[in-house]
PDB file of C-alpha atoms in Angstrom:
ATOM      1  CA  GLY A 708      -0.770  88.474  53.956  1.00 66.00           C
ATOM      2  CA  ALA A 709       2.136  86.174  53.222  1.00 87.00           C
ATOM      3  CA  VAL A 710       5.504  87.741  52.467  1.00 93.00           C
ATOM      4  CA  VAL A 711       7.552  86.919  49.394  1.00 96.00           C
ATOM      5  CA  SER A 712      10.979  88.552  48.861  1.00 96.00           C
ATOM      6  CA  GLN A 713      12.884  88.840  45.591  1.00 97.00           C
ATOM      7  CA  HIS A 714      16.517  89.636  45.096  1.00 97.00           C
ATOM      8  CA  PRO A 715      17.977  91.628  43.496  1.00 97.00           C
ATOM      9  CA  SER A 716      15.441  94.329  43.023  1.00 96.00           C
ATOM     10  CA  TRP A 717      17.323  95.641  40.026  1.00 96.00           C
ATOM     11  CA  VAL A 718      20.283  94.507  37.950  1.00 97.00           C
ATOM     12  CA  ILE A 719      22.254  95.915  35.083  1.00 97.00           C
ATOM     13  CA  CYS A 720      24.489  93.505  33.129  1.00 95.00           C
ATOM     14  CA  LYS A 721      26.403  93.190  29.914  1.00 96.00           C
ATOM     15  CA  SER A 722      25.093  91.335  26.971  1.00 97.00           C
ATOM     16  CA  GLY A 723      26.177  87.686  27.157  1.00 97.00           C
ATOM     17  CA  THR A 724      26.279  87.307  30.873  1.00 97.00           C
ATOM     18  CA  SER A 725      23.944  85.314  33.025  1.00 97.00           C
ATOM     19  CA  VAL A 726      21.795  86.757  35.798  1.00 97.00           C
ATOM     20  CA  LYS A 727      20.272  84.887  38.679  1.00 97.00           C
ATOM     21  CA  ILE A 728      17.148  86.142  40.465  1.00 98.00           C
ATOM     22  CA  GLU A 729      16.016  84.626  43.739  1.00 97.00           C
ATOM     23  CA  CYS A 730      12.476  84.342  45.068  1.00 97.00           C
ATOM     24  CA  ARG A 731      11.853  83.460  48.662  1.00 96.00           C
ATOM     25  CA  SER A 732       8.776  82.858  50.630  1.00 95.00           C
ATOM     26  CA  LEU A 733       9.573  84.256  54.107  1.00 95.00           C
ATOM     27  CA  ASP A 734       6.735  83.127  56.330  1.00 92.00           C
ATOM     28  CA  PHE A 735       5.219  80.099  54.595  1.00 92.00           C
ATOM     29  CA  GLN A 736       6.180  77.031  52.605  1.00 93.00           C
ATOM     30  CA  ALA A 737       5.636  77.557  48.932  1.00 91.00           C
ATOM     31  CA  THR A 738       4.838  74.265  47.170  1.00 90.00           C
ATOM     32  CA  THR A 739       4.420  76.173  43.914  1.00 93.00           C
ATOM     33  CA  MET A 740       6.163  79.267  42.696  1.00 95.00           C
ATOM     34  CA  PHE A 741       5.487  81.258  39.497  1.00 96.00           C
ATOM     35  CA  TRP A 742       7.669  83.378  37.348  1.00 97.00           C
ATOM     36  CA  TYR A 743       6.244  86.220  35.301  1.00 97.00           C
ATOM     37  CA  ARG A 744       7.560  88.748  32.953  1.00 97.00           C
ATOM     38  CA  GLN A 745       6.043  92.202  32.509  1.00 97.00           C
ATOM     39  CA  PHE A 746       6.717  94.696  29.808  1.00 94.00           C
ATOM     40  CA  PRO A 747       5.920  98.397  30.410  1.00 91.00           C
ATOM     41  CA  LYS A 748       2.258  99.252  30.449  1.00 89.00           C
ATOM     42  CA  GLN A 749       1.334  95.618  29.922  1.00 93.00           C
ATOM     43  CA  SER A 750      -0.070  92.832  31.989  1.00 95.00           C
ATOM     44  CA  LEU A 751       1.923  89.986  33.559  1.00 96.00           C
ATOM     45  CA  MET A 752       2.885  87.144  31.284  1.00 95.00           C
ATOM     46  CA  LEU A 753       3.380  83.739  32.940  1.00 96.00           C
ATOM     47  CA  MET A 754       6.707  82.276  32.004  1.00 97.00           C
ATOM     48  CA  ALA A 755       6.744  79.111  34.070  1.00 96.00           C
ATOM     49  CA  THR A 756       5.409  77.252  37.023  1.00 94.00           C
ATOM     50  CA  SER A 757       7.770  75.464  39.381  1.00 93.00           C
ATOM     51  CA  ASN A 758       6.891  72.843  42.058  1.00 90.00           C
ATOM     52  CA  GLU A 759       9.348  72.063  44.757  1.00 85.00           C
ATOM     53  CA  GLY A 760      11.538  69.199  43.883  1.00 83.00           C
ATOM     54  CA  SER A 761      10.420  68.799  40.252  1.00 86.00           C
ATOM     55  CA  LYS A 762      11.168  70.358  36.890  1.00 89.00           C
ATOM     56  CA  ALA A 763       9.463  73.627  36.010  1.00 93.00           C
ATOM     57  CA  THR A 764       6.598  73.816  33.496  1.00 94.00           C
ATOM     58  CA  TYR A 765       7.218  76.394  30.933  1.00 96.00           C
ATOM     59  CA  GLU A 766       4.555  78.313  28.994  1.00 95.00           C
ATOM     60  CA  GLN A 767       4.451  78.090  25.238  1.00 94.00           C
ATOM     61  CA  GLY A 768       7.114  80.284  23.659  1.00 95.00           C
ATOM     62  CA  VAL A 769       9.317  80.523  26.719  1.00 96.00           C
ATOM     63  CA  GLU A 770      12.796  78.989  26.099  1.00 94.00           C
ATOM     64  CA  LYS A 771      13.567  76.690  29.015  1.00 93.00           C
ATOM     65  CA  ASP A 772      17.254  76.659  28.092  1.00 95.00           C
ATOM     66  CA  LYS A 773      17.248  80.439  28.277  1.00 96.00           C
ATOM     67  CA  PHE A 774      15.359  80.801  31.457  1.00 97.00           C
ATOM     68  CA  LEU A 775      16.487  78.191  33.894  1.00 96.00           C
ATOM     69  CA  ILE A 776      14.250  77.709  36.907  1.00 95.00           C
ATOM     70  CA  ASN A 777      15.219  75.805  39.982  1.00 92.00           C
ATOM     71  CA  HIS A 778      12.868  75.250  43.000  1.00 90.00           C
ATOM     72  CA  ALA A 779      15.101  73.294  45.362  1.00 83.00           C
ATOM     73  CA  SER A 780      13.354  74.033  48.578  1.00 91.00           C
ATOM     74  CA  LEU A 781       9.875  74.959  49.910  1.00 91.00           C
ATOM     75  CA  THR A 782      11.037  78.585  50.368  1.00 94.00           C
ATOM     76  CA  LEU A 783      13.343  79.299  47.411  1.00 95.00           C
ATOM     77  CA  SER A 784      13.073  79.352  43.690  1.00 95.00           C
ATOM     78  CA  THR A 785      15.558  80.846  41.315  1.00 96.00           C
ATOM     79  CA  LEU A 786      15.359  82.135  37.804  1.00 97.00           C
ATOM     80  CA  THR A 787      18.602  82.330  35.799  1.00 97.00           C
ATOM     81  CA  VAL A 788      18.584  84.270  32.544  1.00 97.00           C
ATOM     82  CA  THR A 789      21.358  82.669  30.589  1.00 97.00           C
ATOM     83  CA  SER A 790      23.427  84.639  28.134  1.00 96.00           C
ATOM     84  CA  ALA A 791      21.220  87.684  28.533  1.00 97.00           C
ATOM     85  CA  HIS A 792      20.650  90.000  25.645  1.00 96.00           C
ATOM     86  CA  PRO A 793      19.047  93.430  25.429  1.00 96.00           C
ATOM     87  CA  GLU A 794      15.694  91.992  24.449  1.00 95.00           C
ATOM     88  CA  ASP A 795      15.668  90.133  27.775  1.00 96.00           C
ATOM     89  CA  SER A 796      15.402  93.510  29.591  1.00 96.00           C
ATOM     90  CA  SER A 797      12.225  93.491  31.450  1.00 96.00           C
ATOM     91  CA  PHE A 798      10.505  93.411  34.815  1.00 97.00           C
ATOM     92  CA  TYR A 799      10.568  89.897  36.363  1.00 98.00           C
ATOM     93  CA  ILE A 800       8.202  89.080  39.244  1.00 98.00           C
ATOM     94  CA  CYS A 801       7.674  85.836  41.090  1.00 97.00           C
ATOM     95  CA  SER A 802       4.791  84.662  43.151  1.00 96.00           C
ATOM     96  CA  ALA A 803       4.277  81.777  45.591  1.00 95.00           C
ATOM     97  CA  VAL A 804       1.440  79.679  46.934  1.00 93.00           C
ATOM     98  CA  ASN A 805       1.275  77.269  49.829  1.00 89.00           C
ATOM     99  CA  GLN A 806      -1.167  75.031  48.049  1.00 85.00           C
ATOM    100  CA  PRO A 807      -2.459  75.046  44.464  1.00 79.00           C
ATOM    101  CA  GLY A 808      -5.475  77.232  44.003  1.00 81.00           C
ATOM    102  CA  GLU A 809      -4.725  79.504  46.912  1.00 87.00           C
ATOM    103  CA  THR A 810      -3.950  83.151  46.701  1.00 91.00           C
ATOM    104  CA  GLN A 811      -0.709  83.887  44.919  1.00 94.00           C
ATOM    105  CA  TYR A 812       1.545  86.309  46.885  1.00 95.00           C
ATOM    106  CA  PHE A 813       4.024  88.289  44.801  1.00 96.00           C
ATOM    107  CA  GLY A 814       7.567  89.363  45.336  1.00 96.00           C
ATOM    108  CA  PRO A 815       8.507  92.959  44.746  1.00 96.00           C
ATOM    109  CA  GLY A 816       9.926  92.205  41.349  1.00 97.00           C
ATOM    110  CA  THR A 817      13.349  92.556  39.629  1.00 98.00           C
ATOM    111  CA  ARG A 818      14.094  95.102  36.975  1.00 97.00           C
ATOM    112  CA  LEU A 819      16.637  93.714  34.447  1.00 97.00           C
ATOM    113  CA  LEU A 820      18.516  95.923  32.061  1.00 97.00           C
ATOM    114  CA  VAL A 821      20.909  94.243  29.668  1.00 97.00           C
ATOM    115  CA  LEU A 822      23.297  96.499  27.887  1.00 96.00           C
TER     116      LEU A 822
ATOM    117  CA  ALA B 619     -10.024  78.668  27.967  1.00 80.00           C
ATOM    118  CA  GLN B 620     -10.706  81.410  30.473  1.00 86.00           C
ATOM    119  CA  LYS B 621     -10.528  85.137  29.742  1.00 95.00           C
ATOM    120  CA  ILE B 622     -10.480  88.267  31.817  1.00 97.00           C
ATOM    121  CA  THR B 623     -11.551  91.612  30.291  1.00 98.00           C
ATOM    122  CA  GLN B 624     -10.874  94.992  31.783  1.00 98.00           C
ATOM    123  CA  THR B 625     -12.369  97.553  29.420  1.00 97.00           C
ATOM    124  CA  GLN B 626     -11.070 100.680  31.149  1.00 97.00           C
ATOM    125  CA  PRO B 627      -7.494 101.488  30.353  1.00 95.00           C
ATOM    126  CA  GLY B 628      -7.550 104.445  32.731  1.00 96.00           C
ATOM    127  CA  MET B 629      -9.865 105.986  35.342  1.00 96.00           C
ATOM    128  CA  PHE B 630      -9.717 109.278  37.086  1.00 97.00           C
ATOM    129  CA  VAL B 631     -11.294 109.949  40.482  1.00 97.00           C
ATOM    130  CA  GLN B 632     -11.154 112.688  43.071  1.00 97.00           C
ATOM    131  CA  GLU B 633      -9.927 112.041  46.479  1.00 97.00           C
ATOM    132  CA  LYS B 634     -12.531 110.770  48.925  1.00 97.00           C
ATOM    133  CA  GLU B 635     -14.914 109.729  46.151  1.00 98.00           C
ATOM    134  CA  ALA B 636     -15.748 106.079  45.295  1.00 98.00           C
ATOM    135  CA  VAL B 637     -14.657 104.447  42.117  1.00 98.00           C
ATOM    136  CA  THR B 638     -15.665 101.160  40.365  1.00 98.00           C
ATOM    137  CA  LEU B 639     -13.205  99.329  38.205  1.00 98.00           C
ATOM    138  CA  ASP B 640     -14.780  96.944  35.794  1.00 98.00           C
ATOM    139  CA  CYS B 641     -13.879  93.310  35.270  1.00 98.00           C
ATOM    140  CA  THR B 642     -15.783  90.724  33.245  1.00 98.00           C
ATOM    141  CA  TYR B 643     -14.752  87.081  32.875  1.00 98.00           C
ATOM    142  CA  ASP B 644     -15.400  84.153  30.727  1.00 96.00           C
ATOM    143  CA  THR B 645     -15.138  80.528  31.645  1.00 95.00           C
ATOM    144  CA  SER B 646     -17.158  77.357  31.292  1.00 93.00           C
ATOM    145  CA  ASP B 647     -15.930  75.928  34.603  1.00 93.00           C
ATOM    146  CA  PRO B 648     -18.400  76.310  37.471  1.00 93.00           C
ATOM    147  CA  SER B 649     -15.696  76.468  40.184  1.00 94.00           C
ATOM    148  CA  TYR B 650     -13.360  79.418  40.007  1.00 95.00           C
ATOM    149  CA  GLY B 651     -11.960  82.210  42.005  1.00 95.00           C
ATOM    150  CA  LEU B 652     -11.543  85.928  41.186  1.00 97.00           C
ATOM    151  CA  PHE B 653      -8.884  88.239  42.489  1.00 97.00           C
ATOM    152  CA  TRP B 654      -7.904  91.856  42.396  1.00 98.00           C
ATOM    153  CA  TYR B 655      -4.344  92.950  42.704  1.00 98.00           C
ATOM    154  CA  LYS B 656      -2.917  96.455  42.908  1.00 98.00           C
ATOM    155  CA  GLN B 657       0.399  97.313  41.255  1.00 97.00           C
ATOM    156  CA  PRO B 658       1.820 100.781  42.265  1.00 97.00           C
ATOM    157  CA  SER B 659       4.693 102.355  40.284  1.00 94.00           C
ATOM    158  CA  SER B 660       7.262 100.443  42.455  1.00 93.00           C
ATOM    159  CA  GLY B 661       6.071  97.279  40.634  1.00 94.00           C
ATOM    160  CA  GLU B 662       5.030  95.022  43.524  1.00 94.00           C
ATOM    161  CA  MET B 663       1.755  93.218  43.076  1.00 96.00           C
ATOM    162  CA  ILE B 664      -0.409  93.633  46.219  1.00 96.00           C
ATOM    163  CA  PHE B 665      -3.275  91.265  46.851  1.00 96.00           C
ATOM    164  CA  LEU B 666      -6.474  93.113  47.538  1.00 97.00           C
ATOM    165  CA  ILE B 667      -9.521  90.858  47.543  1.00 97.00           C
ATOM    166  CA  TYR B 668     -10.833  87.462  46.590  1.00 96.00           C
ATOM    167  CA  GLN B 669     -14.206  86.021  45.611  1.00 97.00           C
ATOM    168  CA  GLY B 670     -15.081  82.462  45.120  1.00 95.00           C
ATOM    169  CA  SER B 671     -17.647  81.450  42.568  1.00 95.00           C
ATOM    170  CA  TYR B 672     -19.772  79.730  45.232  1.00 95.00           C
ATOM    171  CA  ASP B 673     -19.493  82.581  47.761  1.00 93.00           C
ATOM    172  CA  GLN B 674     -22.978  83.737  48.629  1.00 90.00           C
ATOM    173  CA  GLN B 675     -21.893  87.236  49.697  1.00 95.00           C
ATOM    174  CA  ASN B 676     -19.752  89.818  47.980  1.00 96.00           C
ATOM    175  CA  ALA B 677     -16.243  90.029  49.375  1.00 97.00           C
ATOM    176  CA  THR B 678     -15.197  93.085  51.329  1.00 97.00           C
ATOM    177  CA  GLU B 679     -11.756  94.104  52.720  1.00 96.00           C
ATOM    178  CA  GLY B 680     -11.675  97.454  54.329  1.00 97.00           C
ATOM    179  CA  ARG B 681     -12.300 100.112  51.630  1.00 97.00           C
ATOM    180  CA  TYR B 682     -12.370  97.444  48.926  1.00 98.00           C
ATOM    181  CA  SER B 683     -15.493  95.512  47.939  1.00 98.00           C
ATOM    182  CA  LEU B 684     -16.103  93.209  45.053  1.00 97.00           C
ATOM    183  CA  ASN B 685     -19.416  93.542  43.239  1.00 97.00           C
ATOM    184  CA  PHE B 686     -19.855  89.960  42.073  1.00 97.00           C
ATOM    185  CA  GLN B 687     -22.693  89.430  39.555  1.00 96.00           C
ATOM    186  CA  LYS B 688     -22.368  85.821  38.581  1.00 95.00           C
ATOM    187  CA  ALA B 689     -25.045  85.746  35.906  1.00 95.00           C
ATOM    188  CA  ARG B 690     -23.410  88.675  34.172  1.00 96.00           C
ATOM    189  CA  LYS B 691     -19.915  87.218  34.764  1.00 97.00           C
ATOM    190  CA  SER B 692     -18.664  90.451  36.201  1.00 97.00           C
ATOM    191  CA  ALA B 693     -16.492  91.050  39.259  1.00 98.00           C
ATOM    192  CA  ASN B 694     -16.094  94.806  39.661  1.00 98.00           C
ATOM    193  CA  LEU B 695     -13.851  96.271  42.323  1.00 98.00           C
ATOM    194  CA  VAL B 696     -15.296  99.166  44.292  1.00 98.00           C
ATOM    195  CA  ILE B 697     -12.887 101.404  46.178  1.00 98.00           C
ATOM    196  CA  SER B 698     -14.710 103.686  48.645  1.00 96.00           C
ATOM    197  CA  ALA B 699     -13.259 106.903  49.818  1.00 95.00           C
ATOM    198  CA  SER B 700     -10.321 107.085  47.404  1.00 97.00           C
ATOM    199  CA  GLN B 701      -6.973 108.125  48.662  1.00 97.00           C
ATOM    200  CA  LEU B 702      -3.971 109.528  46.755  1.00 97.00           C
ATOM    201  CA  GLY B 703      -2.147 106.330  47.555  1.00 97.00           C
ATOM    202  CA  ASP B 704      -4.645 104.332  45.609  1.00 98.00           C
ATOM    203  CA  SER B 705      -3.174 105.618  42.410  1.00 98.00           C
ATOM    204  CA  ALA B 706      -1.819 102.518  40.687  1.00 98.00           C
ATOM    205  CA  MET B 707      -2.554  99.844  38.128  1.00 98.00           C
ATOM    206  CA  TYR B 708      -5.247  97.400  39.072  1.00 98.00           C
ATOM    207  CA  PHE B 709      -5.405  93.891  37.783  1.00 98.00           C
ATOM    208  CA  CYS B 710      -8.346  91.420  37.856  1.00 98.00           C
ATOM    209  CA  ALA B 711      -7.382  87.773  37.687  1.00 97.00           C
ATOM    210  CA  MET B 712      -9.098  84.418  37.709  1.00 96.00           C
ATOM    211  CA  ILE B 713      -8.178  80.882  38.740  1.00 95.00           C
ATOM    212  CA  ILE B 714      -9.947  77.712  37.972  1.00 92.00           C
ATOM    213  CA  GLN B 715     -10.405  75.291  40.794  1.00 86.00           C
ATOM    214  CA  GLY B 716      -7.892  72.505  40.629  1.00 81.00           C
ATOM    215  CA  TYR B 717      -5.435  74.604  38.685  1.00 83.00           C
ATOM    216  CA  SER B 718      -2.721  76.872  40.012  1.00 84.00           C
ATOM    217  CA  THR B 719      -2.256  79.404  37.244  1.00 91.00           C
ATOM    218  CA  LEU B 720      -3.849  82.876  37.173  1.00 94.00           C
ATOM    219  CA  THR B 721      -5.291  84.458  34.167  1.00 95.00           C
ATOM    220  CA  PHE B 722      -4.856  88.288  34.224  1.00 96.00           C
ATOM    221  CA  GLY B 723      -6.741  91.123  32.611  1.00 97.00           C
ATOM    222  CA  LYS B 724      -4.840  93.842  30.913  1.00 96.00           C
ATOM    223  CA  GLY B 725      -5.345  96.185  33.901  1.00 97.00           C
ATOM    224  CA  THR B 726      -6.814  99.605  34.657  1.00 98.00           C
ATOM    225  CA  MET B 727      -4.676 102.628  35.624  1.00 97.00           C
ATOM    226  CA  LEU B 728      -6.366 104.529  38.424  1.00 98.00           C
ATOM    227  CA  LEU B 729      -5.349 108.128  39.119  1.00 98.00           C
ATOM    228  CA  VAL B 730      -6.625 109.749  42.276  1.00 98.00           C
ATOM    229  CA  SER B 731      -6.488 113.615  42.245  1.00 97.00           C
ATOM    230  CA  PRO B 732      -6.567 115.904  45.246  1.00 95.00           C
TER     231      PRO B 732
END
């Protein structure tokens, strides 16, 4: 299967700081990338869909000014959690597809802890 | 709107036995795809198997097979000869043709005992 990397794998930060998470497709071009959030013992919750070169589409209830998504190239998307607070602590995971409707391949995820 | 239902919060199976994880779905769209993903405790989501709504045969990938019953709107995952490494959370997901977003079920935790 296709390989998607995510960096960092875990991060601890102070409340009020911003955190950037990178998602890279290593062996294919990802026209679309997805960002999910997952709380313990729960399913994945889609936060936003990003298409290369255009603005991300956010799901209802997700603050776009809080969670900045950039998809500047066909292999890289970034999620920046701005002014992070303890309630933003979660597991963030990205996925990527070459074409819409194809199998989504997921990165290994990033565990964020905001103190 | 589409919906995925996984009614088994947890399943136990002994090593080397087969296990079936249930998944039912609801959609009015005739063109869709069904996926199963495995999420071990490390958190990564591992793609296991895919079934298209028009596929005539049930999908198989090694020890994984998908028991697709279209009329009943079910897409159960069958794992044959369970291994200790199969212990993980398993998610069923659906995509509608023409769209890119997945709809996930709540997942089933599988524990394989020696």
